[in-house]
Structures are given as structure tokens and as C-alpha cells.
Short mmCIF file of C-alpha atoms in Angstrom, two decimals:
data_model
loop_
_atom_site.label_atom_id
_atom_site.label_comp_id
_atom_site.label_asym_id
_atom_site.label_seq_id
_atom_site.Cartn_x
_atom_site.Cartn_y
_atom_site.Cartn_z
CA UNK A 664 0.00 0.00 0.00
CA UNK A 665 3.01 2.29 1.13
CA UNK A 666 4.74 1.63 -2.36
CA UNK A 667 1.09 2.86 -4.48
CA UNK A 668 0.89 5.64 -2.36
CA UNK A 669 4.30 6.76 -3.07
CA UNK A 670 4.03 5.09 -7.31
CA UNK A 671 0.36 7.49 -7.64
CA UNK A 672 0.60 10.92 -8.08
CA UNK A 673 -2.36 11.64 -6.07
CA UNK A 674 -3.93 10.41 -2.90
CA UNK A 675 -5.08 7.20 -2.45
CA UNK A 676 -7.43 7.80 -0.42
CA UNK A 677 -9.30 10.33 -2.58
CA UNK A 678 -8.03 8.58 -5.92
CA UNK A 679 -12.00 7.48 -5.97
CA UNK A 680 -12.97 11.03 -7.06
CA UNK A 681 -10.13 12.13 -8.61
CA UNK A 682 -10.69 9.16 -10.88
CA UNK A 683 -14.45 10.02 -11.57
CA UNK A 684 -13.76 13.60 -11.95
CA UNK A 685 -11.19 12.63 -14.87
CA UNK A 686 -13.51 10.50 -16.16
CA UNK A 687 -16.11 12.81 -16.53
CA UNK A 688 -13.69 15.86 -18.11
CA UNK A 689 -12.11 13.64 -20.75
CA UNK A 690 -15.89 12.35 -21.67
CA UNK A 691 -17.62 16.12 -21.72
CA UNK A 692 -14.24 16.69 -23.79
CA UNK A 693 -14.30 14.50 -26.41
CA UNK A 694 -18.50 14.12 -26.75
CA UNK A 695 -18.51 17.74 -27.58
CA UNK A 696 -15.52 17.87 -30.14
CA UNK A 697 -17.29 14.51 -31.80
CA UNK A 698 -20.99 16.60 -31.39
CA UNK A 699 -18.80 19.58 -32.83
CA UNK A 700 -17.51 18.33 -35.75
CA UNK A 701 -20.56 15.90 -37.07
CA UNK A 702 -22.59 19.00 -36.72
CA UNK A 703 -20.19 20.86 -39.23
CA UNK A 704 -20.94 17.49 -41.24
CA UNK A 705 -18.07 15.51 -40.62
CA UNK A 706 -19.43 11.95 -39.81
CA UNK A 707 -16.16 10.36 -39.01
CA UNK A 708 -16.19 10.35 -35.05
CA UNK A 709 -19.86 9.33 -35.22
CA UNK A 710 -19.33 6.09 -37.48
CA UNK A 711 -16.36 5.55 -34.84
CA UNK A 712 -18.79 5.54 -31.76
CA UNK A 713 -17.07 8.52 -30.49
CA UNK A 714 -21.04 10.43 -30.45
CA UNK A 715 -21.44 9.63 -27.15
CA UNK A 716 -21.37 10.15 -23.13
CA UNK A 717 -19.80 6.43 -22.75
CA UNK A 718 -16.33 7.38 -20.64
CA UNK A 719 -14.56 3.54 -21.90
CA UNK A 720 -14.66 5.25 -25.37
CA UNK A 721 -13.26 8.73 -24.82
CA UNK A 722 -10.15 6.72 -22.36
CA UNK A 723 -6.67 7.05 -24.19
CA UNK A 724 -3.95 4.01 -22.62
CA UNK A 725 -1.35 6.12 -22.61
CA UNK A 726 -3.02 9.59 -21.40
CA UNK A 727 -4.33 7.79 -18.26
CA UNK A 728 -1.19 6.40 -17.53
CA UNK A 729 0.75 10.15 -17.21
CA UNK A 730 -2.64 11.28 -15.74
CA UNK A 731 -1.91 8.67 -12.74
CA UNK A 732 1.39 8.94 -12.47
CA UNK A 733 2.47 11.94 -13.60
CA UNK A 734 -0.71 14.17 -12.26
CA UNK A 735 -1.96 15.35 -16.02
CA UNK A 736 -3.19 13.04 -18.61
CA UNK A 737 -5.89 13.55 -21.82
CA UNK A 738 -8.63 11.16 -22.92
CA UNK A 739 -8.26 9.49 -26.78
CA UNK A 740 -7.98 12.18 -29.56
CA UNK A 741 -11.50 12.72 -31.94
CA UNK A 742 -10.99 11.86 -35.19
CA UNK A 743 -11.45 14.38 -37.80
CA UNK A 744 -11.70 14.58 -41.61
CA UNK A 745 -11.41 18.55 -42.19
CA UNK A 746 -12.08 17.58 -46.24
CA UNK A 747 -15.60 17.78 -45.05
CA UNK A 748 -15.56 21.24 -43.86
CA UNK A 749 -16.08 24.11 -46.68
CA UNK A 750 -13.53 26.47 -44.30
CA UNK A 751 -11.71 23.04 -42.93
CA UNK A 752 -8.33 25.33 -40.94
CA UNK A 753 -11.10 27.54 -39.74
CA UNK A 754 -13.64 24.88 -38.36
CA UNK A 755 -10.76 22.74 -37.35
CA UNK A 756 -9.37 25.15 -35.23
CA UNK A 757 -12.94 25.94 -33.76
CA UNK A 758 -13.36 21.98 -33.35
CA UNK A 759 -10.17 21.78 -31.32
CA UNK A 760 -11.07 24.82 -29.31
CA UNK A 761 -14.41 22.87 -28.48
CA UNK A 762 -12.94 20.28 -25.95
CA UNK A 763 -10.95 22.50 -23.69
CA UNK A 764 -13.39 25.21 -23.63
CA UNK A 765 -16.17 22.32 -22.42
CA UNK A 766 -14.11 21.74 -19.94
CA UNK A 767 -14.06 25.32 -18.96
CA UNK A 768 -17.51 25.19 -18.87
CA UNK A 769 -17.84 22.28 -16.66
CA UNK A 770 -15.33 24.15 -13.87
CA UNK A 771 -17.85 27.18 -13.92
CA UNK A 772 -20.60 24.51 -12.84
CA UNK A 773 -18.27 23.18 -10.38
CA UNK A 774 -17.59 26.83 -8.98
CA UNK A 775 -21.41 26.98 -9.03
CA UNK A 776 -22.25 23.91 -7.11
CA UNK A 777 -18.98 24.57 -4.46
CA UNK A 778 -20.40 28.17 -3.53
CA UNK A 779 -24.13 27.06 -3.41
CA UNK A 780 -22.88 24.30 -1.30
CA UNK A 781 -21.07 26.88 0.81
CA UNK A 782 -23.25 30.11 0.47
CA UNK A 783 -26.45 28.36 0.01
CA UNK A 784 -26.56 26.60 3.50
CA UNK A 785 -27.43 23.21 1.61
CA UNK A 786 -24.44 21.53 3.20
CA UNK A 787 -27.02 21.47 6.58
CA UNK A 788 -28.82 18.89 4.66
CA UNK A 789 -26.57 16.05 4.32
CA UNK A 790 -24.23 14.28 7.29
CA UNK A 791 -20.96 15.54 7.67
CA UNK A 792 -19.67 12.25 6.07
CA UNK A 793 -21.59 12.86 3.14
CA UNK A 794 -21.04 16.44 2.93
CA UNK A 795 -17.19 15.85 3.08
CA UNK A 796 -17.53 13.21 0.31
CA UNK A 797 -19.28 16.25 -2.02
CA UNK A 798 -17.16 19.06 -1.05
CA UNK A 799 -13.48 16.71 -1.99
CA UNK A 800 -15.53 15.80 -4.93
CA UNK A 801 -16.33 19.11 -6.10
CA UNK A 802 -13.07 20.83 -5.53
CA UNK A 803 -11.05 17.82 -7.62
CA UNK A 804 -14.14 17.78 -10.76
CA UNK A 805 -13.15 21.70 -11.08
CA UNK A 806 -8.99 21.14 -10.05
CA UNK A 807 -9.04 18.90 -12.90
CA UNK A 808 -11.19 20.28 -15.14
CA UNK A 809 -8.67 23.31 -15.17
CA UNK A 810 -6.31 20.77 -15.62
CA UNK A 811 -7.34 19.26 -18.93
CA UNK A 812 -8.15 22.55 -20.30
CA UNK A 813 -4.68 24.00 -19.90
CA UNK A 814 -3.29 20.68 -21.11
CA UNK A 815 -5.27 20.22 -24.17
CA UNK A 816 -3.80 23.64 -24.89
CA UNK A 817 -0.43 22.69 -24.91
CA UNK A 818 1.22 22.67 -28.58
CA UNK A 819 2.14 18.85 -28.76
CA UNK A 820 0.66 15.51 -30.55
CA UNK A 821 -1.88 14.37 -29.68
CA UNK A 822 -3.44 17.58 -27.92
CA UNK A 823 -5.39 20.49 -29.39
CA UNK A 824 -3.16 22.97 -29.18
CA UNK A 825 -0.96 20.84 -31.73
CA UNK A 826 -3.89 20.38 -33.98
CA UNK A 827 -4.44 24.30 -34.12
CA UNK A 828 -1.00 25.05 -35.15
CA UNK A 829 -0.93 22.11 -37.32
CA UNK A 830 -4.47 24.01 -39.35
CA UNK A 831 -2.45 27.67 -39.00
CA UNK A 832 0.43 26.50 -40.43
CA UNK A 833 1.52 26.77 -44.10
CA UNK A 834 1.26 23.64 -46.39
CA UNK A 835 4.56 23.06 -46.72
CA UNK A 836 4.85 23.48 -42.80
CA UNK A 837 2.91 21.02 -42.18
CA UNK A 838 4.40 18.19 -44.00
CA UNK A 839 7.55 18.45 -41.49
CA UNK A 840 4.93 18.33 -38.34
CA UNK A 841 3.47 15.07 -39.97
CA UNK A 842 7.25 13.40 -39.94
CA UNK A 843 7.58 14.88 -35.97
CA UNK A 844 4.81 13.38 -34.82
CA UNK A 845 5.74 9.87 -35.98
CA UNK A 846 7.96 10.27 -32.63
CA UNK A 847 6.15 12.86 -31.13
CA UNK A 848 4.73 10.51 -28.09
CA UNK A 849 8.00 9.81 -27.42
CA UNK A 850 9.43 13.09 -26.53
CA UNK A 851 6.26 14.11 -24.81
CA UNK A 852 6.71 11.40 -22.87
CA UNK A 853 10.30 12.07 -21.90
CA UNK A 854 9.47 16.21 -21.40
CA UNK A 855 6.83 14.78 -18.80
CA UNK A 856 8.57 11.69 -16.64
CA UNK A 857 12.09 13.29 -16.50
CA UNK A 858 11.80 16.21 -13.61
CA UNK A 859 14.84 18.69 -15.04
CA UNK A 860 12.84 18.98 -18.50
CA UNK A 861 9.90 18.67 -17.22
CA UNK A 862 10.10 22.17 -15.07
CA UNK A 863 11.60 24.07 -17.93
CA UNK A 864 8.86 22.60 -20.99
CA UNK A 865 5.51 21.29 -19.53
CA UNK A 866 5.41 22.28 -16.12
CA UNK A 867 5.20 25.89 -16.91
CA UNK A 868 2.53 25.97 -19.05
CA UNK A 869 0.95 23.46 -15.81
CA UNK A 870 0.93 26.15 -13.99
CA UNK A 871 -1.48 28.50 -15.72
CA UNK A 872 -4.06 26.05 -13.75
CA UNK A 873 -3.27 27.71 -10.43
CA UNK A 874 -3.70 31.20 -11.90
CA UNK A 875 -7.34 30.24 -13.80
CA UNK A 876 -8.45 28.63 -10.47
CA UNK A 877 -7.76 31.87 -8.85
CA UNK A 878 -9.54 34.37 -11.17
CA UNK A 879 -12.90 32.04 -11.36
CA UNK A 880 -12.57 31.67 -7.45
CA UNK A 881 -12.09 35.23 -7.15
CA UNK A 882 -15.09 36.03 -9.61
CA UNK A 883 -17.53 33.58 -7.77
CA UNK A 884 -16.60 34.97 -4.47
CA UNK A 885 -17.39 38.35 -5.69
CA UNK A 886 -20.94 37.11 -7.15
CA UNK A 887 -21.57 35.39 -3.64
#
């Protein structure tokens, strides 16, 4: 038990919703880039099951792997076919922008719930044991939420923020990013399990979660 608790990034004994929170943002994620794009009449993530609120589909191996053990992680990447789209760099980008910004959305509900919780006096309704259960729940669904948005963001395969520069880009540009990300899981991997490059590339950008979390907790707190 000793040598999990040390192995998991987070704490085992609230791994339970930590677990359920991620499962929920990488589902709201990639439902709405797959209702996104088949509403701009690309088909392709519906005919690949991807149209729905099922979590097992929207799971990527290798993203819940860093997500355990590294503390961030992604769910499986939508397919897209921008030849569909009559403005396919501008509706791709607007596709990609989809995911994270749903999970913006959901940390807004979570700020919403966790001050009506707080403000509302509903927390006199439930036991303290059951009242502690929601509030740890709430604060990781919105922690993590935060989480996935900023990393979704970040400008490497297989995350958005690679797939908007990838539709910016020039043609000829783009050819070269199609031979990087043959071995592109490979240095993400290495820029996220080895701690010197890790605080100079990833864990920078990481950090824009603490500085979101403060401006929507500051906002609520105004409203409340």
C-alpha cells in the first residue's frame, strides 16, 4: 500500500474522485468535439462511436497512464476529416477549441455547485460524512477540469493545441509536423517523466491552472 501511495501521483485515499472527476472531463471533452464536428458534417467520429457520453470510449492508454502517475493526462484524440468542412483550418481550429473550452464550462458549474454548497446553507442537509464526500468531490471535478483545459492547450501531438497550429500552419509546414509526430509521443513522454525537463517545458505551461483557479474563485466569491 506504502509503495502505491508513493508510485500514484495523487492520494489514495481520494483517488476514488479524482478518478471520476477525470472520467467525466475527458468524456464532456471528447463528446462535444465529436458533437462539434458531425454537426459541421463531418461523420467520421460518429461512425467511430465517439457520439457519445460512454467514458470507456473517450479513455486514451497512454493519457491515463501520465494522468496517474504523472498528475496530467488527456482522454483518446477525436478523429477528424477537415475535407468535409467548406472552411476546414477555420472549423478545425474551432473543433479543437471545443474540448478545452467544455471543460471550462464544466469548472464554472463546479464553482457553481462549491459556492451554493457553501453560500447556500445546503451543506445542513446532508451528514458531515456525506457532505465531506461532495465538497473533496467538487473541488477535484473543477482542479481537474482546469487541468485538462490547460493541457489540451499545450502545442504537442496528440493535444489540441498541436492540432491548431498544425491548421495555422503553411502547407509546406505542415508536412515536417506530420514526420515529428511519428515520434512525437516519445518526446512528450520524456518532457513529462524526467523532472529537469519537465520544469523548464511542460510544467510551466501546468501552472497556468493555479492562476485560472484563482480568477474564477475570485469572480464567484465576488458574485456570492
Amino acid at each position: 500500500m506504502e509503495f502505491l501511495d508513493r508510485l500514484i501521483f495523487f492520494d489514495l485515499y481520494e483517488l476514488p474522485f479524482v478518478l471520476l472527476a477525470f472520467l467525466l472531463g475527458v468524456t464532456i471533452h471528447g463528446f462535444t468535439q465529436a458533437f462539434t464536428s458531425n454537426k459541421f458534417n463531418d461523420p467520421t467520429a460518429k461512425k467511430q462511436g465517439r457520439l457519445t457520453l460512454n467514458p470507456q470510449t473517450h479513455l486514451d492508454f497512454i493519457g491515463m497512464l501520465l494522468f496517474l502517475f504523472a498528475g496530467f493526462g488527456w482522454g483518446k484524440p477525436v478523429p477528424v476529416n477537415r475535407h468535409h468542412f467548406k472552411k476546414p483550418k477555420l472549423i478545425g481550429v474551432f473543433i479543437s477549441l471545443a474540448g478545452p473550452f467544455s471543460n471550462l464550462c464544466f469548472v464554472l458549474i463546479g464553482f457553481l455547485f462549491w459556492y451554493l454548497l457553501f453560500m447556500g446553507s445546503i451543506h445542513v442537509w446532508f451528514s458531515p460524512d456525506v457532505f465531506n464526500a461532495i465538497n473533496t468531490f467538487l473541488e477535484w471535478f473543477i482542479r481537474i477540469n482546469i487541468l485538462l483545459f490547460v493541457v489540451h492547450l499545450i502545442p504537442l501531438p496528440p493535444l489540441d493545441g498541436y492540432r491548431i497550429i498544425e491548421d495555422l500552419a503553411p502547407n509546406n509546414v505542415r508536412a515536417k509536423m506530420a514526420k515529428f509526430e511519428l515520434y512525437s509521443i516519445y518526446i512528450f513522454l520524456l518532457l513529462a517523466l524526467i523532472p529537469p525537463l519537465r520544469m523548464v517545458t511542460i510544467q510551466p505551461i501546468l501552472n497556468l491552472q493555479f492562476v485560472i483557479y484563482n480568477i474564477i474563485n475570485r469572480f464567484f466569491s465576488v458574485i456570492f
